[in-house]
PDB file of C-alpha atoms in Angstrom:
ATOM      1  CA  MET A   1       0.000   0.000   0.000  1.00  0.00           C
ATOM      2  CA  THR A   2       1.298   3.433  -0.907  1.00  0.00           C
ATOM      3  CA  THR A   3       1.478   6.111   1.764  1.00  0.00           C
ATOM      4  CA  TRP A   4       0.952   9.735   0.800  1.00  0.00           C
ATOM      5  CA  ARG A   5       2.110  12.543   3.040  1.00  0.00           C
ATOM      6  CA  PHE A   6       1.248  16.198   2.893  1.00  0.00           C
ATOM      7  CA  ASP A   7       1.504  19.086   5.313  1.00  0.00           C
ATOM      8  CA  LEU A   8      -1.195  21.529   6.287  1.00  0.00           C
ATOM      9  CA  ASN A   9      -0.841  24.704   8.270  1.00  0.00           C
ATOM     10  CA  ASP A  10      -2.896  25.078  11.450  1.00  0.00           C
ATOM     11  CA  GLU A  11      -5.784  26.809   9.683  1.00  0.00           C
ATOM     12  CA  TYR A  12      -6.238  24.134   7.028  1.00  0.00           C
ATOM     13  CA  SER A  13      -5.629  21.332   9.489  1.00  0.00           C
ATOM     14  CA  ARG A  14      -8.440  22.697  11.660  1.00  0.00           C
ATOM     15  CA  LYS A  15     -10.718  23.064   8.617  1.00  0.00           C
ATOM     16  CA  LEU A  16     -10.055  19.470   7.590  1.00  0.00           C
ATOM     17  CA  GLU A  17     -10.696  18.151  11.087  1.00  0.00           C
ATOM     18  CA  GLU A  18     -13.914  20.165  11.401  1.00  0.00           C
ATOM     19  CA  ALA A  19     -15.200  19.073   7.988  1.00  0.00           C
ATOM     20  CA  ALA A  20     -14.526  15.409   8.785  1.00  0.00           C
ATOM     21  CA  ALA A  21     -16.132  15.732  12.215  1.00  0.00           C
ATOM     22  CA  GLU A  22     -19.192  17.411  10.699  1.00  0.00           C
ATOM     23  CA  ARG A  23     -19.728  14.349   8.483  1.00  0.00           C
ATOM     24  CA  ARG A  24     -18.778  12.073  11.404  1.00  0.00           C
ATOM     25  CA  MET A  25     -15.912  10.565   9.412  1.00  0.00           C
ATOM     26  CA  SER A  26     -12.278   9.918  10.168  1.00  0.00           C
ATOM     27  CA  ILE A  27      -9.806  12.175   8.363  1.00  0.00           C
ATOM     28  CA  GLN A  28      -8.843   9.301   6.065  1.00  0.00           C
ATOM     29  CA  GLU A  29     -12.483   8.515   5.195  1.00  0.00           C
ATOM     30  CA  TYR A  30     -13.195  12.181   4.571  1.00  0.00           C
ATOM     31  CA  ILE A  31     -10.237  12.575   2.217  1.00  0.00           C
ATOM     32  CA  ARG A  32     -11.324   9.476   0.254  1.00  0.00           C
ATOM     33  CA  TYR A  33     -14.844  10.861   0.110  1.00  0.00           C
ATOM     34  CA  LYS A  34     -13.712  14.279  -1.147  1.00  0.00           C
ATOM     35  CA  LEU A  35     -11.158  12.990  -3.652  1.00  0.00           C
ATOM     36  CA  PHE A  36     -12.955   9.950  -5.025  1.00  0.00           C
ATOM     37  CA  GLY A  37     -16.593  10.316  -3.948  1.00  0.00           C
ATOM     38  CA  GLU A  38     -16.144   7.089  -2.002  1.00  0.00           C
ATOM     39  CA  MET A  39     -18.729   6.425   0.665  1.00  0.00           C
ATOM     40  CA  THR A  40     -18.678   3.462   2.984  1.00  0.00           C
ATOM     41  CA  ILE A  41     -21.422   1.768   4.964  1.00  0.00           C
ATOM     42  CA  PHE A  42     -19.090   1.917   7.961  1.00  0.00           C
ATOM     43  CA  SER A  43     -20.114   5.362   9.167  1.00  0.00           C
ATOM     44  CA  VAL A  44     -21.597   6.678  12.394  1.00  0.00           C
ATOM     45  CA  ASP A  45     -24.746   7.753  10.530  1.00  0.00           C
ATOM     46  CA  GLU A  46     -25.217   4.287   9.040  1.00  0.00           C
ATOM     47  CA  VAL A  47     -24.778   2.587  12.423  1.00  0.00           C
ATOM     48  CA  ILE A  48     -27.365   4.917  13.983  1.00  0.00           C
ATOM     49  CA  ASN A  49     -29.819   4.422  11.105  1.00  0.00           C
ATOM     50  CA  ARG A  50     -29.546   0.655  11.337  1.00  0.00           C
ATOM     51  CA  ILE A  51     -29.996   0.674  15.111  1.00  0.00           C
ATOM     52  CA  GLN A  52     -33.086   2.855  14.866  1.00  0.00           C
ATOM     53  CA  ALA A  53     -34.558   0.803  12.011  1.00  0.00           C
ATOM     54  CA  GLY A  54     -33.913  -2.724  13.045  1.00  0.00           C
ATOM     55  CA  GLY A  55     -34.714  -4.738  16.120  1.00  0.00           C
ATOM     56  CA  PHE A  56     -32.213  -3.345  18.595  1.00  0.00           C
ATOM     57  CA  GLU A  57     -34.707  -1.748  20.953  1.00  0.00           C
ATOM     58  CA  GLY A  58     -34.251  -2.914  24.531  1.00  0.00           C
ATOM     59  CA  ARG A  59     -31.409  -5.358  23.864  1.00  0.00           C
ATOM     60  CA  GLU A  60     -27.639  -5.275  24.224  1.00  0.00           C
ATOM     61  CA  PHE A  61     -25.493  -5.208  21.097  1.00  0.00           C
ATOM     62  CA  THR A  62     -22.082  -4.302  19.715  1.00  0.00           C
ATOM     63  CA  ILE A  63     -21.365  -2.352  16.540  1.00  0.00           C
ATOM     64  CA  PRO A  64     -20.610  -5.483  14.466  1.00  0.00           C
ATOM     65  CA  ASP A  65     -24.113  -6.767  15.369  1.00  0.00           C
ATOM     66  CA  VAL A  66     -25.517  -3.899  13.303  1.00  0.00           C
ATOM     67  CA  PHE A  67     -23.936  -5.340  10.147  1.00  0.00           C
ATOM     68  CA  SER A  68     -24.170  -8.747   8.515  1.00  0.00           C
ATOM     69  CA  ASP A  69     -21.170 -11.058   8.912  1.00  0.00           C
ATOM     70  CA  GLU A  70     -20.450 -10.562   5.198  1.00  0.00           C
ATOM     71  CA  GLU A  71     -20.481  -6.763   5.531  1.00  0.00           C
ATOM     72  CA  TRP A  72     -18.353  -6.755   8.689  1.00  0.00           C
ATOM     73  CA  SER A  73     -15.735  -8.953   7.014  1.00  0.00           C
ATOM     74  CA  HIS A  74     -14.894  -6.011   4.709  1.00  0.00           C
ATOM     75  CA  ILE A  75     -13.733  -3.596   7.403  1.00  0.00           C
ATOM     76  CA  SER A  76     -10.156  -3.511   8.634  1.00  0.00           C
ATOM     77  CA  LYS A  77      -9.405  -3.761  12.330  1.00  0.00           C
ATOM     78  CA  GLY A  78      -8.084  -0.188  12.374  1.00  0.00           C
ATOM     79  CA  SER A  79     -11.141   1.223  10.601  1.00  0.00           C
ATOM     80  CA  ALA A  80     -13.418  -0.711  12.954  1.00  0.00           C
ATOM     81  CA  GLY A  81     -11.656   0.880  15.916  1.00  0.00           C
ATOM     82  CA  VAL A  82     -12.017   4.370  14.456  1.00  0.00           C
ATOM     83  CA  LEU A  83     -15.704   3.735  13.753  1.00  0.00           C
ATOM     84  CA  GLY A  84     -16.230   2.560  17.329  1.00  0.00           C
ATOM     85  CA  LYS A  85     -14.447   5.573  18.779  1.00  0.00           C
ATOM     86  CA  ASN A  86     -16.364   8.041  16.598  1.00  0.00           C
ATOM     87  CA  PHE A  87     -19.688   6.312  17.287  1.00  0.00           C
ATOM     88  CA  ASN A  88     -19.138   6.314  21.030  1.00  0.00           C
ATOM     89  CA  ALA A  89     -18.172   9.995  21.054  1.00  0.00           C
ATOM     90  CA  TYR A  90     -21.215  10.917  18.988  1.00  0.00           C
ATOM     91  CA  ILE A  91     -23.781   9.067  21.097  1.00  0.00           C
ATOM     92  CA  MET A  92     -22.271  10.497  24.289  1.00  0.00           C
ATOM     93  CA  GLU A  93     -22.797  13.984  22.861  1.00  0.00           C
ATOM     94  CA  HIS A  94     -26.350  13.135  21.697  1.00  0.00           C
ATOM     95  CA  PRO A  95     -28.143  11.238  24.479  1.00  0.00           C
ATOM     96  CA  SER A  96     -31.522  12.048  22.909  1.00  0.00           C
ATOM     97  CA  LEU A  97     -30.824   9.290  20.355  1.00  0.00           C
ATOM     98  CA  GLY A  98     -31.565   6.753  23.088  1.00  0.00           C
ATOM     99  CA  ILE A  99     -28.392   4.770  22.390  1.00  0.00           C
ATOM    100  CA  ARG A 100     -26.465   4.131  25.590  1.00  0.00           C
ATOM    101  CA  PHE A 101     -22.979   2.798  26.232  1.00  0.00           C
ATOM    102  CA  ILE A 102     -22.972   0.126  28.932  1.00  0.00           C
ATOM    103  CA  ALA A 103     -19.918   0.835  31.050  1.00  0.00           C
ATOM    104  CA  ASP A 104     -17.787  -2.042  32.371  1.00  0.00           C
ATOM    105  CA  LYS A 105     -19.304  -4.570  29.969  1.00  0.00           C
ATOM    106  CA  THR A 106     -17.832  -6.048  26.814  1.00  0.00           C
ATOM    107  CA  ILE A 107     -18.745  -8.791  24.391  1.00  0.00           C
ATOM    108  CA  LYS A 108     -15.712 -10.298  22.641  1.00  0.00           C
ATOM    109  CA  ARG A 109     -13.726  -7.284  23.920  1.00  0.00           C
ATOM    110  CA  ARG A 110     -16.114  -4.886  22.167  1.00  0.00           C
ATOM    111  CA  ALA A 111     -18.100  -2.040  23.694  1.00  0.00           C
ATOM    112  CA  VAL A 112     -21.723  -2.880  24.454  1.00  0.00           C
ATOM    113  CA  TYR A 113     -24.681  -0.597  23.815  1.00  0.00           C
ATOM    114  CA  THR A 114     -28.422  -0.601  24.317  1.00  0.00           C
ATOM    115  CA  TYR A 115     -31.148   1.287  22.487  1.00  0.00           C
ATOM    116  CA  ILE A 116     -34.169   2.703  24.266  1.00  0.00           C
ATOM    117  CA  PRO A 117     -35.778   5.376  22.093  1.00  0.00           C
ATOM    118  CA  GLU A 118     -37.035   8.456  23.839  1.00  0.00           C
ATOM    119  CA  ASN A 119     -40.638   9.261  22.989  1.00  0.00           C
TER     120      ASN A 119
END
C-alpha cells in the first residue's frame, strides 16, 4: 500500500478536522470521500440508522451486530476501531438518540450498547 504525506498549516488542518467531524468521518475517510466520492457503509450515521430501524430496541449489542457477517468482514481492524471511537463519542454527545454505552461490559472485547428510544 502506498502512503501519501502532505503538510497543512494550522488553519487548514483545523478546517479538515472540522469538515470530517461534521460528516462524522475519520480524516482518512473524509479525504477518500472528497477525492474519489467514495462512501462506505461503515459510518456513524449508518450505524445509527440501522440501530433505529432494526430490532435493537431494549437489547444489548455491539457495533458489528448492526452489520451482517459478510459486511463486517470487509472492514479492517483499524477502521473498525475508528468507527467505534467516533460512534461512542457521537452518542455520548447526543443522548436524545436513546443509544447508551454500557460501562464495564464487553462482548468479545467490544463495547456494548443498548437502544431505548425516547418518545
